[in-house]
PDB file of N, CA, C and O in Angstrom:
ATOM      1  N   SER A   1       0.847  -1.201   0.007  1.00 80.00           N
ATOM      2  CA  SER A   1       0.035  -0.008   0.013  1.00 80.00           C
ATOM      3  C   SER A   1       0.916   1.252  -0.011  1.00 80.00           C
ATOM      4  O   SER A   1       2.064   1.265   0.313  1.00 80.00           O
ATOM      5  N   PHE A   2       0.324   2.408  -0.388  1.00 87.00           N
ATOM      6  CA  PHE A   2       1.069   3.642  -0.446  1.00 87.00           C
ATOM      7  C   PHE A   2       1.614   3.997   0.994  1.00 87.00           C
ATOM      8  O   PHE A   2       2.720   4.474   1.045  1.00 87.00           O
ATOM      9  N   ILE A   3       0.795   3.857   1.954  1.00 91.00           N
ATOM     10  CA  ILE A   3       1.235   4.234   3.316  1.00 91.00           C
ATOM     11  C   ILE A   3       2.470   3.422   3.805  1.00 91.00           C
ATOM     12  O   ILE A   3       3.382   3.995   4.322  1.00 91.00           O
ATOM     13  N   MET A   4       2.422   2.159   3.536  1.00 91.00           N
ATOM     14  CA  MET A   4       3.566   1.264   3.875  1.00 91.00           C
ATOM     15  C   MET A   4       4.801   1.636   3.136  1.00 91.00           C
ATOM     16  O   MET A   4       5.904   1.665   3.667  1.00 91.00           O
ATOM     17  N   LYS A   5       4.688   2.005   1.849  1.00 90.00           N
ATOM     18  CA  LYS A   5       5.777   2.412   0.991  1.00 90.00           C
ATOM     19  C   LYS A   5       6.308   3.622   1.528  1.00 90.00           C
ATOM     20  O   LYS A   5       7.599   3.756   1.640  1.00 90.00           O
ATOM     21  N   GLU A   6       5.551   4.575   1.863  1.00 90.00           N
ATOM     22  CA  GLU A   6       6.048   5.856   2.341  1.00 90.00           C
ATOM     23  C   GLU A   6       6.687   5.673   3.742  1.00 90.00           C
ATOM     24  O   GLU A   6       7.745   6.287   4.009  1.00 90.00           O
ATOM     25  N   THR A   7       6.122   4.909   4.554  1.00 90.00           N
ATOM     26  CA  THR A   7       6.796   4.597   5.859  1.00 90.00           C
ATOM     27  C   THR A   7       8.160   3.926   5.665  1.00 90.00           C
ATOM     28  O   THR A   7       9.096   4.320   6.356  1.00 90.00           O
ATOM     29  N   PHE A   8       8.272   2.967   4.790  1.00 87.00           N
ATOM     30  CA  PHE A   8       9.532   2.332   4.516  1.00 87.00           C
ATOM     31  C   PHE A   8      10.528   3.318   4.010  1.00 87.00           C
ATOM     32  O   PHE A   8      11.721   3.370   4.500  1.00 87.00           O
ATOM     33  N   LYS A   9      10.120   4.195   3.112  1.00 87.00           N
ATOM     34  CA  LYS A   9      11.063   5.278   2.601  1.00 87.00           C
ATOM     35  C   LYS A   9      11.582   6.203   3.737  1.00 87.00           C
ATOM     36  O   LYS A   9      12.709   6.542   3.754  1.00 87.00           O
ATOM     37  N   ASN A  10      10.704   6.494   4.623  1.00 87.00           N
ATOM     38  CA  ASN A  10      11.071   7.384   5.781  1.00 87.00           C
ATOM     39  C   ASN A  10      11.981   6.681   6.714  1.00 87.00           C
ATOM     40  O   ASN A  10      12.946   7.174   7.183  1.00 87.00           O
ATOM     41  N   VAL A  11      11.785   5.353   6.930  1.00 86.00           N
ATOM     42  CA  VAL A  11      12.661   4.640   7.760  1.00 86.00           C
ATOM     43  C   VAL A  11      14.038   4.516   7.240  1.00 86.00           C
ATOM     44  O   VAL A  11      15.063   4.800   7.920  1.00 86.00           O
ATOM     45  N   VAL A  12      14.133   4.133   6.016  1.00 82.00           N
ATOM     46  CA  VAL A  12      15.519   3.901   5.402  1.00 82.00           C
ATOM     47  C   VAL A  12      16.216   5.225   5.114  1.00 82.00           C
ATOM     48  O   VAL A  12      17.432   5.214   4.959  1.00 82.00           O
ATOM     49  N   SER A  13      15.438   6.284   5.081  1.00 85.00           N
ATOM     50  CA  SER A  13      16.122   7.675   4.803  1.00 85.00           C
ATOM     51  C   SER A  13      16.537   8.337   6.027  1.00 85.00           C
ATOM     52  O   SER A  13      17.219   9.372   6.012  1.00 85.00           O
ATOM     53  N   TYR A  14      16.078   7.896   7.193  1.00 87.00           N
ATOM     54  CA  TYR A  14      16.380   8.615   8.484  1.00 87.00           C
ATOM     55  C   TYR A  14      17.822   8.494   8.749  1.00 87.00           C
ATOM     56  O   TYR A  14      18.426   7.381   8.973  1.00 87.00           O
ATOM     57  N   ASP A  15      18.594   9.607   8.877  1.00 87.00           N
ATOM     58  CA  ASP A  15      19.982   9.536   9.115  1.00 87.00           C
ATOM     59  C   ASP A  15      20.249   9.432  10.635  1.00 87.00           C
ATOM     60  O   ASP A  15      19.987  10.341  11.440  1.00 87.00           O
ATOM     61  N   GLN A  16      20.897   8.342  10.958  1.00 88.00           N
ATOM     62  CA  GLN A  16      21.287   8.104  12.393  1.00 88.00           C
ATOM     63  C   GLN A  16      22.721   8.072  12.541  1.00 88.00           C
ATOM     64  O   GLN A  16      23.257   7.618  13.597  1.00 88.00           O
ATOM     65  N   SER A  17      23.548   8.589  11.610  1.00 90.00           N
ATOM     66  CA  SER A  17      24.982   8.555  11.647  1.00 90.00           C
ATOM     67  C   SER A  17      25.556   9.246  12.912  1.00 90.00           C
ATOM     68  O   SER A  17      26.658   8.800  13.305  1.00 90.00           O
ATOM     69  N   LYS A  18      24.871  10.181  13.492  1.00 92.00           N
ATOM     70  CA  LYS A  18      25.334  10.866  14.654  1.00 92.00           C
ATOM     71  C   LYS A  18      25.443   9.888  15.877  1.00 92.00           C
ATOM     72  O   LYS A  18      26.186  10.109  16.764  1.00 92.00           O
ATOM     73  N   LEU A  19      24.679   8.854  15.829  1.00 92.00           N
ATOM     74  CA  LEU A  19      24.644   7.904  16.841  1.00 92.00           C
ATOM     75  C   LEU A  19      25.691   6.792  16.734  1.00 92.00           C
ATOM     76  O   LEU A  19      25.964   6.096  17.767  1.00 92.00           O
ATOM     77  N   LEU A  20      26.447   6.730  15.711  1.00 93.00           N
ATOM     78  CA  LEU A  20      27.354   5.634  15.482  1.00 93.00           C
ATOM     79  C   LEU A  20      28.451   5.672  16.560  1.00 93.00           C
ATOM     80  O   LEU A  20      28.874   4.583  17.075  1.00 93.00           O
ATOM     81  N   LYS A  21      28.929   6.800  16.905  1.00 93.00           N
ATOM     82  CA  LYS A  21      30.038   6.878  17.879  1.00 93.00           C
ATOM     83  C   LYS A  21      29.628   6.573  19.253  1.00 93.00           C
ATOM     84  O   LYS A  21      30.467   6.301  20.094  1.00 93.00           O
ATOM     85  N   SER A  22      28.311   6.466  19.524  1.00 95.00           N
ATOM     86  CA  SER A  22      27.907   6.140  20.874  1.00 95.00           C
ATOM     87  C   SER A  22      27.705   4.596  21.053  1.00 95.00           C
ATOM     88  O   SER A  22      27.426   4.160  22.163  1.00 95.00           O
ATOM     89  N   ILE A  23      27.899   3.829  20.026  1.00 95.00           N
ATOM     90  CA  ILE A  23      27.788   2.399  20.136  1.00 95.00           C
ATOM     91  C   ILE A  23      29.037   1.902  20.775  1.00 95.00           C
ATOM     92  O   ILE A  23      30.161   2.151  20.389  1.00 95.00           O
ATOM     93  N   THR A  24      28.823   1.072  21.865  1.00 95.00           N
ATOM     94  CA  THR A  24      29.958   0.670  22.650  1.00 95.00           C
ATOM     95  C   THR A  24      30.300  -0.796  22.534  1.00 95.00           C
ATOM     96  O   THR A  24      31.357  -1.301  22.949  1.00 95.00           O
ATOM     97  N   ALA A  25      29.364  -1.574  21.936  1.00 96.00           N
ATOM     98  CA  ALA A  25      29.601  -3.002  21.794  1.00 96.00           C
ATOM     99  C   ALA A  25      30.493  -3.328  20.545  1.00 96.00           C
ATOM    100  O   ALA A  25      30.441  -2.603  19.561  1.00 96.00           O
ATOM    101  N   PRO A  26      31.324  -4.307  20.643  1.00 97.00           N
ATOM    102  CA  PRO A  26      32.070  -4.669  19.430  1.00 97.00           C
ATOM    103  C   PRO A  26      31.086  -5.051  18.343  1.00 97.00           C
ATOM    104  O   PRO A  26      30.038  -5.709  18.535  1.00 97.00           O
ATOM    105  N   THR A  27      31.402  -4.589  17.119  1.00 97.00           N
ATOM    106  CA  THR A  27      30.418  -4.647  16.044  1.00 97.00           C
ATOM    107  C   THR A  27      31.060  -5.234  14.790  1.00 97.00           C
ATOM    108  O   THR A  27      32.093  -4.800  14.339  1.00 97.00           O
ATOM    109  N   ALA A  28      30.349  -6.240  14.255  1.00 97.00           N
ATOM    110  CA  ALA A  28      30.785  -6.873  12.962  1.00 97.00           C
ATOM    111  C   ALA A  28      29.810  -6.325  11.896  1.00 97.00           C
ATOM    112  O   ALA A  28      28.632  -6.309  12.028  1.00 97.00           O
ATOM    113  N   ILE A  29      30.483  -5.730  10.863  1.00 97.00           N
ATOM    114  CA  ILE A  29      29.716  -5.183   9.724  1.00 97.00           C
ATOM    115  C   ILE A  29      29.978  -6.105   8.560  1.00 97.00           C
ATOM    116  O   ILE A  29      31.108  -6.224   8.169  1.00 97.00           O
ATOM    117  N   PHE A  30      28.939  -6.572   7.902  1.00 97.00           N
ATOM    118  CA  PHE A  30      29.118  -7.416   6.736  1.00 97.00           C
ATOM    119  C   PHE A  30      28.603  -6.689   5.515  1.00 97.00           C
ATOM    120  O   PHE A  30      27.490  -6.033   5.523  1.00 97.00           O
ATOM    121  N   TRP A  31      29.380  -6.748   4.464  1.00 96.00           N
ATOM    122  CA  TRP A  31      28.884  -6.053   3.180  1.00 96.00           C
ATOM    123  C   TRP A  31      29.177  -6.982   2.042  1.00 96.00           C
ATOM    124  O   TRP A  31      30.258  -7.657   1.864  1.00 96.00           O
ATOM    125  N   GLY A  32      28.298  -7.030   1.030  1.00 97.00           N
ATOM    126  CA  GLY A  32      28.423  -7.777  -0.158  1.00 97.00           C
ATOM    127  C   GLY A  32      29.225  -7.028  -1.191  1.00 97.00           C
ATOM    128  O   GLY A  32      28.929  -5.855  -1.419  1.00 97.00           O
ATOM    129  N   ASN A  33      30.223  -7.650  -1.659  1.00 95.00           N
ATOM    130  CA  ASN A  33      31.106  -6.948  -2.732  1.00 95.00           C
ATOM    131  C   ASN A  33      30.261  -6.397  -3.879  1.00 95.00           C
ATOM    132  O   ASN A  33      30.703  -5.378  -4.485  1.00 95.00           O
ATOM    133  N   ASP A  34      29.153  -7.011  -4.199  1.00 96.00           N
ATOM    134  CA  ASP A  34      28.349  -6.595  -5.388  1.00 96.00           C
ATOM    135  C   ASP A  34      27.024  -6.018  -5.009  1.00 96.00           C
ATOM    136  O   ASP A  34      26.120  -5.975  -5.814  1.00 96.00           O
ATOM    137  N   ASP A  35      26.935  -5.468  -3.825  1.00 95.00           N
ATOM    138  CA  ASP A  35      25.701  -4.829  -3.293  1.00 95.00           C
ATOM    139  C   ASP A  35      25.396  -3.533  -4.093  1.00 95.00           C
ATOM    140  O   ASP A  35      26.188  -2.616  -4.025  1.00 95.00           O
ATOM    141  N   VAL A  36      24.330  -3.561  -4.804  1.00 93.00           N
ATOM    142  CA  VAL A  36      23.905  -2.348  -5.537  1.00 93.00           C
ATOM    143  C   VAL A  36      22.787  -1.646  -4.813  1.00 93.00           C
ATOM    144  O   VAL A  36      22.398  -0.524  -5.242  1.00 93.00           O
ATOM    145  N   ASP A  37      22.196  -2.261  -3.767  1.00 90.00           N
ATOM    146  CA  ASP A  37      21.065  -1.674  -3.088  1.00 90.00           C
ATOM    147  C   ASP A  37      21.574  -0.687  -1.976  1.00 90.00           C
ATOM    148  O   ASP A  37      20.973   0.327  -1.674  1.00 90.00           O
ATOM    149  N   THR A  38      22.719  -0.917  -1.436  1.00 90.00           N
ATOM    150  CA  THR A  38      23.252  -0.042  -0.376  1.00 90.00           C
ATOM    151  C   THR A  38      24.755   0.168  -0.735  1.00 90.00           C
ATOM    152  O   THR A  38      25.537  -0.709  -0.699  1.00 90.00           O
ATOM    153  N   PRO A  39      25.114   1.353  -1.141  1.00 89.00           N
ATOM    154  CA  PRO A  39      26.393   1.659  -1.633  1.00 89.00           C
ATOM    155  C   PRO A  39      27.542   1.560  -0.663  1.00 89.00           C
ATOM    156  O   PRO A  39      27.258   1.637   0.622  1.00 89.00           O
ATOM    157  N   LEU A  40      28.769   1.371  -1.088  1.00 92.00           N
ATOM    158  CA  LEU A  40      29.947   1.106  -0.196  1.00 92.00           C
ATOM    159  C   LEU A  40      30.091   2.315   0.781  1.00 92.00           C
ATOM    160  O   LEU A  40      30.581   2.129   1.855  1.00 92.00           O
ATOM    161  N   TYR A  41      29.740   3.502   0.366  1.00 92.00           N
ATOM    162  CA  TYR A  41      29.950   4.688   1.254  1.00 92.00           C
ATOM    163  C   TYR A  41      29.205   4.502   2.581  1.00 92.00           C
ATOM    164  O   TYR A  41      29.663   4.949   3.611  1.00 92.00           O
ATOM    165  N   MET A  42      28.135   3.725   2.565  1.00 90.00           N
ATOM    166  CA  MET A  42      27.320   3.448   3.782  1.00 90.00           C
ATOM    167  C   MET A  42      28.192   2.495   4.700  1.00 90.00           C
ATOM    168  O   MET A  42      28.148   2.690   5.920  1.00 90.00           O
ATOM    169  N   ALA A  43      28.822   1.544   4.105  1.00 93.00           N
ATOM    170  CA  ALA A  43      29.684   0.662   4.954  1.00 93.00           C
ATOM    171  C   ALA A  43      30.821   1.435   5.571  1.00 93.00           C
ATOM    172  O   ALA A  43      31.143   1.241   6.800  1.00 93.00           O
ATOM    173  N   LYS A  44      31.313   2.350   4.840  1.00 92.00           N
ATOM    174  CA  LYS A  44      32.415   3.252   5.408  1.00 92.00           C
ATOM    175  C   LYS A  44      31.891   4.076   6.543  1.00 92.00           C
ATOM    176  O   LYS A  44      32.600   4.382   7.518  1.00 92.00           O
ATOM    177  N   LYS A  45      30.714   4.608   6.464  1.00 92.00           N
ATOM    178  CA  LYS A  45      30.034   5.303   7.519  1.00 92.00           C
ATOM    179  C   LYS A  45      29.888   4.412   8.711  1.00 92.00           C
ATOM    180  O   LYS A  45      30.221   4.809   9.812  1.00 92.00           O
ATOM    181  N   LEU A  46      29.434   3.240   8.498  1.00 93.00           N
ATOM    182  CA  LEU A  46      29.164   2.271   9.645  1.00 93.00           C
ATOM    183  C   LEU A  46      30.475   1.962  10.286  1.00 93.00           C
ATOM    184  O   LEU A  46      30.564   1.685  11.497  1.00 93.00           O
ATOM    185  N   SER A  47      31.597   1.930   9.571  1.00 93.00           N
ATOM    186  CA  SER A  47      32.903   1.508  10.128  1.00 93.00           C
ATOM    187  C   SER A  47      33.464   2.598  11.084  1.00 93.00           C
ATOM    188  O   SER A  47      34.479   2.400  11.749  1.00 93.00           O
ATOM    189  N   LYS A  48      32.739   3.741  11.234  1.00 92.00           N
ATOM    190  CA  LYS A  48      33.063   4.737  12.222  1.00 92.00           C
ATOM    191  C   LYS A  48      32.637   4.281  13.663  1.00 92.00           C
ATOM    192  O   LYS A  48      32.966   4.943  14.607  1.00 92.00           O
ATOM    193  N   ILE A  49      31.920   3.209  13.734  1.00 96.00           N
ATOM    194  CA  ILE A  49      31.543   2.684  15.032  1.00 96.00           C
ATOM    195  C   ILE A  49      32.832   2.275  15.720  1.00 96.00           C
ATOM    196  O   ILE A  49      33.604   1.493  15.128  1.00 96.00           O
ATOM    197  N   PRO A  50      33.025   2.753  16.958  1.00 95.00           N
ATOM    198  CA  PRO A  50      34.200   2.293  17.701  1.00 95.00           C
ATOM    199  C   PRO A  50      34.246   0.845  17.851  1.00 95.00           C
ATOM    200  O   PRO A  50      33.170   0.232  18.003  1.00 95.00           O
ATOM    201  N   ASP A  51      35.434   0.168  17.754  1.00 95.00           N
ATOM    202  CA  ASP A  51      35.548  -1.236  17.903  1.00 95.00           C
ATOM    203  C   ASP A  51      34.742  -2.014  16.936  1.00 95.00           C
ATOM    204  O   ASP A  51      34.041  -3.038  17.272  1.00 95.00           O
ATOM    205  N   SER A  52      34.636  -1.510  15.657  1.00 96.00           N
ATOM    206  CA  SER A  52      33.986  -2.259  14.626  1.00 96.00           C
ATOM    207  C   SER A  52      34.897  -2.819  13.641  1.00 96.00           C
ATOM    208  O   SER A  52      36.049  -2.421  13.481  1.00 96.00           O
ATOM    209  N   ASN A  53      34.475  -3.862  12.959  1.00 96.00           N
ATOM    210  CA  ASN A  53      35.212  -4.536  11.845  1.00 96.00           C
ATOM    211  C   ASN A  53      34.317  -4.711  10.664  1.00 96.00           C
ATOM    212  O   ASN A  53      33.142  -5.201  10.794  1.00 96.00           O
ATOM    213  N   LEU A  54      34.834  -4.323   9.557  1.00 97.00           N
ATOM    214  CA  LEU A  54      34.110  -4.416   8.261  1.00 97.00           C
ATOM    215  C   LEU A  54      34.631  -5.656   7.508  1.00 97.00           C
ATOM    216  O   LEU A  54      35.774  -5.743   7.266  1.00 97.00           O
ATOM    217  N   PHE A  55      33.687  -6.579   7.227  1.00 97.00           N
ATOM    218  CA  PHE A  55      33.962  -7.808   6.563  1.00 97.00           C
ATOM    219  C   PHE A  55      33.247  -7.804   5.145  1.00 97.00           C
ATOM    220  O   PHE A  55      32.077  -7.468   5.126  1.00 97.00           O
ATOM    221  N   PHE A  56      33.903  -8.125   4.076  1.00 97.00           N
ATOM    222  CA  PHE A  56      33.291  -8.247   2.737  1.00 97.00           C
ATOM    223  C   PHE A  56      32.979  -9.663   2.454  1.00 97.00           C
ATOM    224  O   PHE A  56      33.824 -10.560   2.694  1.00 97.00           O
ATOM    225  N   LEU A  57      31.862  -9.845   1.895  1.00 98.00           N
ATOM    226  CA  LEU A  57      31.402 -11.161   1.433  1.00 98.00           C
ATOM    227  C   LEU A  57      31.231 -11.157  -0.075  1.00 98.00           C
ATOM    228  O   LEU A  57      30.968 -10.053  -0.660  1.00 98.00           O
ATOM    229  N   GLU A  58      31.255 -12.357  -0.655  1.00 97.00           N
ATOM    230  CA  GLU A  58      30.963 -12.458  -2.131  1.00 97.00           C
ATOM    231  C   GLU A  58      29.496 -12.425  -2.293  1.00 97.00           C
ATOM    232  O   GLU A  58      28.720 -13.171  -1.631  1.00 97.00           O
ATOM    233  N   GLY A  59      29.008 -11.492  -3.124  1.00 97.00           N
ATOM    234  CA  GLY A  59      27.491 -11.500  -3.467  1.00 97.00           C
ATOM    235  C   GLY A  59      26.974 -10.029  -3.339  1.00 97.00           C
ATOM    236  O   GLY A  59      27.716  -9.156  -3.146  1.00 97.00           O
ATOM    237  N   GLY A  60      25.685  -9.987  -3.386  1.00 96.00           N
ATOM    238  CA  GLY A  60      24.997  -8.678  -3.399  1.00 96.00           C
ATOM    239  C   GLY A  60      24.465  -8.295  -1.984  1.00 96.00           C
ATOM    240  O   GLY A  60      25.102  -8.588  -0.990  1.00 96.00           O
ATOM    241  N   HIS A  61      23.292  -7.752  -1.993  1.00 95.00           N
ATOM    242  CA  HIS A  61      22.719  -7.207  -0.767  1.00 95.00           C
ATOM    243  C   HIS A  61      22.507  -8.336   0.246  1.00 95.00           C
ATOM    244  O   HIS A  61      22.463  -8.117   1.453  1.00 95.00           O
ATOM    245  N   TYR A  62      22.256  -9.571  -0.201  1.00 96.00           N
ATOM    246  CA  TYR A  62      21.990 -10.741   0.730  1.00 96.00           C
ATOM    247  C   TYR A  62      23.192 -11.653   0.694  1.00 96.00           C
ATOM    248  O   TYR A  62      22.987 -12.856   0.783  1.00 96.00           O
ATOM    249  N   ALA A  63      24.378 -11.103   0.705  1.00 97.00           N
ATOM    250  CA  ALA A  63      25.570 -11.946   0.656  1.00 97.00           C
ATOM    251  C   ALA A  63      25.740 -12.817   1.854  1.00 97.00           C
ATOM    252  O   ALA A  63      26.325 -13.830   1.743  1.00 97.00           O
ATOM    253  N   TYR A  64      25.201 -12.511   3.011  1.00 97.00           N
ATOM    254  CA  TYR A  64      25.193 -13.326   4.181  1.00 97.00           C
ATOM    255  C   TYR A  64      24.422 -14.640   3.938  1.00 97.00           C
ATOM    256  O   TYR A  64      24.623 -15.663   4.587  1.00 97.00           O
ATOM    257  N   VAL A  65      23.550 -14.698   2.909  1.00 97.00           N
ATOM    258  CA  VAL A  65      22.829 -15.877   2.519  1.00 97.00           C
ATOM    259  C   VAL A  65      23.598 -16.648   1.441  1.00 97.00           C
ATOM    260  O   VAL A  65      23.862 -17.778   1.519  1.00 97.00           O
ATOM    261  N   THR A  66      24.059 -15.879   0.399  1.00 96.00           N
ATOM    262  CA  THR A  66      24.668 -16.489  -0.719  1.00 96.00           C
ATOM    263  C   THR A  66      26.084 -16.877  -0.426  1.00 96.00           C
ATOM    264  O   THR A  66      26.579 -17.879  -1.068  1.00 96.00           O
ATOM    265  N   ASP A  67      26.760 -16.310   0.511  1.00 97.00           N
ATOM    266  CA  ASP A  67      28.123 -16.621   0.915  1.00 97.00           C
ATOM    267  C   ASP A  67      28.096 -17.049   2.364  1.00 97.00           C
ATOM    268  O   ASP A  67      28.890 -16.631   3.150  1.00 97.00           O
ATOM    269  N   ASN A  68      27.094 -17.915   2.729  1.00 97.00           N
ATOM    270  CA  ASN A  68      26.764 -18.171   4.071  1.00 97.00           C
ATOM    271  C   ASN A  68      27.909 -18.944   4.842  1.00 97.00           C
ATOM    272  O   ASN A  68      28.053 -18.824   6.025  1.00 97.00           O
ATOM    273  N   ASP A  69      28.585 -19.796   4.097  1.00 97.00           N
ATOM    274  CA  ASP A  69      29.692 -20.476   4.761  1.00 97.00           C
ATOM    275  C   ASP A  69      30.743 -19.509   5.317  1.00 97.00           C
ATOM    276  O   ASP A  69      31.202 -19.627   6.439  1.00 97.00           O
ATOM    277  N   ARG A  70      31.094 -18.648   4.544  1.00 97.00           N
ATOM    278  CA  ARG A  70      32.143 -17.632   4.846  1.00 97.00           C
ATOM    279  C   ARG A  70      31.608 -16.720   5.942  1.00 97.00           C
ATOM    280  O   ARG A  70      32.240 -16.393   6.917  1.00 97.00           O
ATOM    281  N   PHE A  71      30.325 -16.312   5.832  1.00 98.00           N
ATOM    282  CA  PHE A  71      29.647 -15.407   6.802  1.00 98.00           C
ATOM    283  C   PHE A  71      29.658 -16.102   8.123  1.00 98.00           C
ATOM    284  O   PHE A  71      30.034 -15.438   9.133  1.00 98.00           O
ATOM    285  N   LEU A  72      29.202 -17.379   8.198  1.00 98.00           N
ATOM    286  CA  LEU A  72      29.190 -18.035   9.498  1.00 98.00           C
ATOM    287  C   LEU A  72      30.592 -18.279  10.084  1.00 98.00           C
ATOM    288  O   LEU A  72      30.734 -18.147  11.291  1.00 98.00           O
ATOM    289  N   ARG A  73      31.640 -18.613   9.302  1.00 98.00           N
ATOM    290  CA  ARG A  73      32.971 -18.722   9.807  1.00 98.00           C
ATOM    291  C   ARG A  73      33.439 -17.365  10.417  1.00 98.00           C
ATOM    292  O   ARG A  73      34.024 -17.334  11.490  1.00 98.00           O
ATOM    293  N   ILE A  74      33.350 -16.301   9.698  1.00 98.00           N
ATOM    294  CA  ILE A  74      33.654 -14.951  10.209  1.00 98.00           C
ATOM    295  C   ILE A  74      32.944 -14.634  11.500  1.00 98.00           C
ATOM    296  O   ILE A  74      33.455 -14.191  12.478  1.00 98.00           O
ATOM    297  N   LEU A  75      31.597 -14.741  11.441  1.00 98.00           N
ATOM    298  CA  LEU A  75      30.749 -14.356  12.600  1.00 98.00           C
ATOM    299  C   LEU A  75      31.139 -15.199  13.838  1.00 98.00           C
ATOM    300  O   LEU A  75      31.229 -14.705  14.888  1.00 98.00           O
ATOM    301  N   THR A  76      31.313 -16.502  13.587  1.00 98.00           N
ATOM    302  CA  THR A  76      31.706 -17.391  14.728  1.00 98.00           C
ATOM    303  C   THR A  76      33.058 -16.983  15.351  1.00 98.00           C
ATOM    304  O   THR A  76      33.126 -16.889  16.570  1.00 98.00           O
ATOM    305  N   ALA A  77      33.954 -16.704  14.459  1.00 98.00           N
ATOM    306  CA  ALA A  77      35.301 -16.233  14.914  1.00 98.00           C
ATOM    307  C   ALA A  77      35.244 -14.851  15.723  1.00 98.00           C
ATOM    308  O   ALA A  77      35.802 -14.642  16.764  1.00 98.00           O
ATOM    309  N   PHE A  78      34.389 -13.934  15.195  1.00 97.00           N
ATOM    310  CA  PHE A  78      34.127 -12.692  15.753  1.00 97.00           C
ATOM    311  C   PHE A  78      33.553 -12.876  17.181  1.00 97.00           C
ATOM    312  O   PHE A  78      34.021 -12.263  18.150  1.00 97.00           O
ATOM    313  N   ILE A  79      32.544 -13.657  17.263  1.00 97.00           N
ATOM    314  CA  ILE A  79      31.874 -13.884  18.563  1.00 97.00           C
ATOM    315  C   ILE A  79      32.839 -14.533  19.556  1.00 97.00           C
ATOM    316  O   ILE A  79      32.845 -14.180  20.703  1.00 97.00           O
ATOM    317  N   ASP A  80      33.549 -15.553  19.055  1.00 97.00           N
ATOM    318  CA  ASP A  80      34.484 -16.200  19.952  1.00 97.00           C
ATOM    319  C   ASP A  80      35.558 -15.234  20.498  1.00 97.00           C
ATOM    320  O   ASP A  80      36.001 -15.390  21.620  1.00 97.00           O
ATOM    321  N   GLU A  81      35.979 -14.310  19.627  1.00 94.00           N
ATOM    322  CA  GLU A  81      36.983 -13.243  20.093  1.00 94.00           C
ATOM    323  C   GLU A  81      36.435 -12.297  21.108  1.00 94.00           C
ATOM    324  O   GLU A  81      37.124 -11.825  21.972  1.00 94.00           O
ATOM    325  N   VAL A  82      35.173 -12.013  20.902  1.00 91.00           N
ATOM    326  CA  VAL A  82      34.487 -11.038  21.807  1.00 91.00           C
ATOM    327  C   VAL A  82      34.255 -11.711  23.119  1.00 91.00           C
ATOM    328  O   VAL A  82      34.406 -11.290  24.179  1.00 91.00           O
TER     329      VAL A  82
END
């Protein structure tokens, strides 16, 4: 419906980048090398989170699904380290 579409656009357009520096938990950021839905500059913004690590996966926006073996290995290692 039109209302749901407008709500979705408002949610994804809301800039919360000022809050990134206030995140205190170790953070794993996963990005698909071929993601055309969310540009790489957004990953670079997220990497401003203190104690964050940016990991690239093979695939697009859902690379955590298409490259799930690598995703799970990295995530497991990240959690074990934390």
